PDB file of C-alpha atoms in Angstrom:
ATOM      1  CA  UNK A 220       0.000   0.000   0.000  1.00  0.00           C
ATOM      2  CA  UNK A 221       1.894   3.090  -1.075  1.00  0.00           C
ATOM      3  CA  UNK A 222       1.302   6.258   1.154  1.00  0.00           C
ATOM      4  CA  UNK A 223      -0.278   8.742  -1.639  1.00  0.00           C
ATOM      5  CA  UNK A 224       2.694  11.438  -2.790  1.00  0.00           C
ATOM      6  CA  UNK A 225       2.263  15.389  -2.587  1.00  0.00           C
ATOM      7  CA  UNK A 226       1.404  16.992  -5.654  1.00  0.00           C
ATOM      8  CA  UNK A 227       3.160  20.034  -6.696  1.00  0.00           C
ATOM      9  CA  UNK A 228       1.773  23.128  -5.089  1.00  0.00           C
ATOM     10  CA  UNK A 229      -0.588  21.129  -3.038  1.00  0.00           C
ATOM     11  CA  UNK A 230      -1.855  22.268   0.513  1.00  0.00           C
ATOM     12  CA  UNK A 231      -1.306  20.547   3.409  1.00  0.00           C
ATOM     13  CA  UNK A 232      -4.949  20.563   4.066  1.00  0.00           C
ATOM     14  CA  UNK A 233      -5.635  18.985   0.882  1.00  0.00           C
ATOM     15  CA  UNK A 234      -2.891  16.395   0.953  1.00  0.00           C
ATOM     16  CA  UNK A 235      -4.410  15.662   4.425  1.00  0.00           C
ATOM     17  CA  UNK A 236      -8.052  15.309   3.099  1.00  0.00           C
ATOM     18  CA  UNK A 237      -6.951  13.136   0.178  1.00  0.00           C
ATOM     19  CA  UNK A 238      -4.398  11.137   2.144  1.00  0.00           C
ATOM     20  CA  UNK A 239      -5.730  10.259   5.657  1.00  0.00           C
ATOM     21  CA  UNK A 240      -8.645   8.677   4.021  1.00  0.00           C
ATOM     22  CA  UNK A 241      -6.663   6.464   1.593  1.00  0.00           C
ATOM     23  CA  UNK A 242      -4.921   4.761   4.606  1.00  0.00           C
ATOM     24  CA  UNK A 243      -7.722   4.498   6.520  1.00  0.00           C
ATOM     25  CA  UNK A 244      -8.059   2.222   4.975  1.00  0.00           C
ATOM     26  CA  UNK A 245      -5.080  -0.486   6.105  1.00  0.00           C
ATOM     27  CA  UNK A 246      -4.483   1.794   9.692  1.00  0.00           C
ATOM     28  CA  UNK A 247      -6.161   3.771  12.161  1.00  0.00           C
ATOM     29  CA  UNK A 248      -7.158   6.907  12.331  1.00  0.00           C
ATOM     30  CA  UNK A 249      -4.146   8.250  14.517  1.00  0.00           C
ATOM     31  CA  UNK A 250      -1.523   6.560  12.582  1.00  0.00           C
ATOM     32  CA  UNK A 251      -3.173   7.784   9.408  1.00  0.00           C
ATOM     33  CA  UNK A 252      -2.797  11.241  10.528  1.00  0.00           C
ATOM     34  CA  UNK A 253       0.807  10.694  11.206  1.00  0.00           C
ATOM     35  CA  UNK A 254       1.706   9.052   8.210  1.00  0.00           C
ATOM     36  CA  UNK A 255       0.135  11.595   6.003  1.00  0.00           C
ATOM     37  CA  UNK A 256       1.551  14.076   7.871  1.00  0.00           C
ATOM     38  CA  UNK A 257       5.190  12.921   7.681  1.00  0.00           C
ATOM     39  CA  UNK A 258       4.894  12.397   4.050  1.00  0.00           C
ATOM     40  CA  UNK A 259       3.864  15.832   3.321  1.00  0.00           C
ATOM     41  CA  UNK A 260       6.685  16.970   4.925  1.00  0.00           C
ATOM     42  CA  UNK A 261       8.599  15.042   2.950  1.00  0.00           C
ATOM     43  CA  UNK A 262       9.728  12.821   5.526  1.00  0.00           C
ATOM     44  CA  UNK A 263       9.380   9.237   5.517  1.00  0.00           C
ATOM     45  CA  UNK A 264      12.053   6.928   6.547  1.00  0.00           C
ATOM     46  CA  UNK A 265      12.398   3.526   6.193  1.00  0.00           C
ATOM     47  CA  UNK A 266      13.936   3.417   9.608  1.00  0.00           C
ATOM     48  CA  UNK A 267      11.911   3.855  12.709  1.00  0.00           C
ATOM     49  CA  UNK A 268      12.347   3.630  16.568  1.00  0.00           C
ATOM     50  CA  UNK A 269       9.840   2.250  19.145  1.00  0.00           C
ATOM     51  CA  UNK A 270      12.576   1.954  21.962  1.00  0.00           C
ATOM     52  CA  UNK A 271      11.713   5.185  23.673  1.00  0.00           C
ATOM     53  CA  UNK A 272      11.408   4.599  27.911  1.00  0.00           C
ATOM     54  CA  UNK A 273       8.081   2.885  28.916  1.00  0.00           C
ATOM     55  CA  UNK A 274       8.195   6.453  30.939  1.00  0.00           C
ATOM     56  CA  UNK A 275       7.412   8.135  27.860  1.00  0.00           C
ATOM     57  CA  UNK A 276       4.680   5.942  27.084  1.00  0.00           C
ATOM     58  CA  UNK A 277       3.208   6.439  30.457  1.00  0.00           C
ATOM     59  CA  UNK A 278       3.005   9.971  30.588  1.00  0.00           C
ATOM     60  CA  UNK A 279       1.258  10.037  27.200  1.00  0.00           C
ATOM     61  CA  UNK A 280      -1.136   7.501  28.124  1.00  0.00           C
ATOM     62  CA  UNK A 281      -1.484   9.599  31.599  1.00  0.00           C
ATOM     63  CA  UNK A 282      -2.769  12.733  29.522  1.00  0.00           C
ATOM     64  CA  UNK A 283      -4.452  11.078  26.727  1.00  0.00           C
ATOM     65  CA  UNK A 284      -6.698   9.494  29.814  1.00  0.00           C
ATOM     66  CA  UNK A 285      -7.291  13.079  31.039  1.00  0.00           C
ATOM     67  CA  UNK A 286      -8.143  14.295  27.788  1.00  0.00           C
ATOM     68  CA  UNK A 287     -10.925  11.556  27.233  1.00  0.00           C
ATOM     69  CA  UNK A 288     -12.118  12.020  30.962  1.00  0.00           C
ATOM     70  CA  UNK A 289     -12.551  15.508  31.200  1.00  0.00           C
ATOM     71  CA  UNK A 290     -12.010  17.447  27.785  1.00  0.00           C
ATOM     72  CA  UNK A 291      -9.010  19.340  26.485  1.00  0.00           C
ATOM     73  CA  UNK A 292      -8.725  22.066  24.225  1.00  0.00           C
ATOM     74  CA  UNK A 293      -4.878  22.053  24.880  1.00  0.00           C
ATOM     75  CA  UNK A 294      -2.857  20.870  21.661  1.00  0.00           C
ATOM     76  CA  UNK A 295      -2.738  20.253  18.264  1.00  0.00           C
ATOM     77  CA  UNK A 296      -4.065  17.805  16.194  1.00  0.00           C
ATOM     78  CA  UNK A 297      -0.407  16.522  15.498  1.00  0.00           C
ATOM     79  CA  UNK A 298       0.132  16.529  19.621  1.00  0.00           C
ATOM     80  CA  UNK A 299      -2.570  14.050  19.942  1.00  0.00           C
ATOM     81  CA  UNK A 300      -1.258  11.646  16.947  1.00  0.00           C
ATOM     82  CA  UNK A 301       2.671  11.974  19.422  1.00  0.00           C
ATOM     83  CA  UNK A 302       0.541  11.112  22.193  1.00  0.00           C
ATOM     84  CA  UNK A 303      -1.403   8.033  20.691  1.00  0.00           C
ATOM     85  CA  UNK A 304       2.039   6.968  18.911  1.00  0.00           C
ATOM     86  CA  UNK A 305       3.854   6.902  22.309  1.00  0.00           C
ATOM     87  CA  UNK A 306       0.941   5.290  24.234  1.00  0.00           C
ATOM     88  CA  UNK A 307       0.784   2.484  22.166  1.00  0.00           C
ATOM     89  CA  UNK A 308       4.283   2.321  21.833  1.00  0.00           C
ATOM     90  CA  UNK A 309       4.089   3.068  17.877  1.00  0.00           C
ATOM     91  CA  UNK A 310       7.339   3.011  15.410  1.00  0.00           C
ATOM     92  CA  UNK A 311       8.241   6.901  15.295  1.00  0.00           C
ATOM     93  CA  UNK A 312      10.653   8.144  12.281  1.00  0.00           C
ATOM     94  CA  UNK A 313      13.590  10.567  13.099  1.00  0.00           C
ATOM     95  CA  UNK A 314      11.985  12.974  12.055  1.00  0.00           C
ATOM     96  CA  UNK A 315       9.497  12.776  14.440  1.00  0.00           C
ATOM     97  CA  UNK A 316      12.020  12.154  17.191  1.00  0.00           C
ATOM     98  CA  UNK A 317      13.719  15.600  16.023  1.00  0.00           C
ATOM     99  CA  UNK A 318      10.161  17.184  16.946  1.00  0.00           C
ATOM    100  CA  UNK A 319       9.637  15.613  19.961  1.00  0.00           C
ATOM    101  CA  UNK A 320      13.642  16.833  21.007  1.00  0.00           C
ATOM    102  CA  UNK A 321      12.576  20.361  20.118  1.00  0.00           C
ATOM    103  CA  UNK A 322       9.457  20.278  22.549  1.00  0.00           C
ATOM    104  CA  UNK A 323      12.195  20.565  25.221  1.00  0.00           C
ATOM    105  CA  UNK A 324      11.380  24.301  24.766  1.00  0.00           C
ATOM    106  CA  UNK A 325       8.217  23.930  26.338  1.00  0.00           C
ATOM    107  CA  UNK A 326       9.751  22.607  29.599  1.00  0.00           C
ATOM    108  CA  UNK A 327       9.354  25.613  31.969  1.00  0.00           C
ATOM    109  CA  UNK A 328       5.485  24.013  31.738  1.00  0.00           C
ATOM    110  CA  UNK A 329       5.396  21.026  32.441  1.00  0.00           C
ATOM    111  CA  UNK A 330       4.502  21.308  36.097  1.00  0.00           C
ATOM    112  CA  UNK A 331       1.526  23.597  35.209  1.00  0.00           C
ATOM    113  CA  UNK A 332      -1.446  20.856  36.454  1.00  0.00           C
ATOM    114  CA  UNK A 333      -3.713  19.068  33.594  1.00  0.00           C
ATOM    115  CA  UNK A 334      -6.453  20.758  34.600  1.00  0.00           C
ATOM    116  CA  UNK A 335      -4.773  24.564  35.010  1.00  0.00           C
ATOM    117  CA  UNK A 336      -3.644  24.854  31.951  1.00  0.00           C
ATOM    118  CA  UNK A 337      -2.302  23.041  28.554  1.00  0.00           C
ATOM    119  CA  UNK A 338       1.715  22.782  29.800  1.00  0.00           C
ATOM    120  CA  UNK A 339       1.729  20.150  32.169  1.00  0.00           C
ATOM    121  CA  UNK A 340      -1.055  17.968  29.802  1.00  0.00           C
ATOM    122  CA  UNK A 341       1.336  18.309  26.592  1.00  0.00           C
ATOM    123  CA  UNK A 342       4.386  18.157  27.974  1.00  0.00           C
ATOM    124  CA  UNK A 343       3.113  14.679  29.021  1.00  0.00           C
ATOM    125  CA  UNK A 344       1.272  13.810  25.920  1.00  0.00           C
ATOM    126  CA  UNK A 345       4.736  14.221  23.816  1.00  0.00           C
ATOM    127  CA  UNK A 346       5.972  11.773  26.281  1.00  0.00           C
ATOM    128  CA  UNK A 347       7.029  14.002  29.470  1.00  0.00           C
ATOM    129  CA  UNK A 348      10.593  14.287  30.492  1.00  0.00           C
ATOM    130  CA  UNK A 349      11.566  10.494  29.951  1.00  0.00           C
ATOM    131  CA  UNK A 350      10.542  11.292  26.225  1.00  0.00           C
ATOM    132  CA  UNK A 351      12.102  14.269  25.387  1.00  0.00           C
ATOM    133  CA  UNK A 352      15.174  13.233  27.194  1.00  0.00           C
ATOM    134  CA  UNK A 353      15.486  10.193  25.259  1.00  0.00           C
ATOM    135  CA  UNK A 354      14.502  12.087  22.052  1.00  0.00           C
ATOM    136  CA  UNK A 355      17.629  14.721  22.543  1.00  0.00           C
ATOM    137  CA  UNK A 356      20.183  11.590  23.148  1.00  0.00           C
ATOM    138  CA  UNK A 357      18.185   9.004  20.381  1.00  0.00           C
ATOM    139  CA  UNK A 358      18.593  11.652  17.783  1.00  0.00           C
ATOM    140  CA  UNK A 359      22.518  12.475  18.470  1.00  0.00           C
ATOM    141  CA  UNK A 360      22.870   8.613  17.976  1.00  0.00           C
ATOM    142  CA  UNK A 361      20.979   8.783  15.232  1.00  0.00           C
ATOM    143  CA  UNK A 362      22.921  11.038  13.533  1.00  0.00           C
ATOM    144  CA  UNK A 363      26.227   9.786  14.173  1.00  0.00           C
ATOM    145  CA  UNK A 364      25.167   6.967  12.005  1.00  0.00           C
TER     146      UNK A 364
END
């Protein structure tokens, strides 16, 4: 099942709405999303990564429960796919991994409680501390290769 290409000009949002559909149709929603999104960015690796800490996985699972319970606007669309990803302890390219490494920005945060605010909730939903740190060190390995 190829994953449909971008066309030339093409909007994300239109990639998106012709894409996620299509693979539907072999994955769920979530990893869908992810897919699609990675290959309109161009991005698509053959290698992947699911040995981030089961840390990471926890926290993600730990806000993706609060979301369900009580409701979150916090977040993007993409945030939610990390989250999902992580939880289930999904394959995630390098390029993800690079985004996840750059959410270390967000840090000063995390502590903000779930239900004060959208820092603490995504800092855990792109996998808290145990994921960004092992995002930082996975992608220097990475790219020593």
């Amino acid at each position: 099942m190829p994953i449909p290409k971008k066309k030339q000009g093409e909007q994300q949002k239109n990639f998106m709405m012709r894409c996620v559909p299509e693979l539907m149709k072999y994955h769920d929603k979530d990893q869908a999303i992810a897919m699609c999104y990675d290959a309109f960015k161009g991005s698509v690796e053959l290698e992947s990564y699911n040995d981030y800490p089961q840390g990471a996985s926890n926290n993600a699972k730990r806000a993706i429960a609060f979301k369900e319970k009580n409701g979150s606007k916090c977040g993007t669309q993409v945030g939610w796919v990390r989250a999902r990803q992580l939880a289930d302890k999904k394959n995630i390219t390098r390029d993800t991994i690079a985004r996840m490494a750059s959410f270390k920005r967000h840090q000063q945060h995390k502590d903000v409680p779930y239900s004060e605010g959208c820092g603490g909730i995504m800092w855990d939903a792109w996998g808290g501390s145990a994921g960004i740190n092992w995002a930082i060190s996975k992608l220097k390995q990475i790219d020593k290769k």
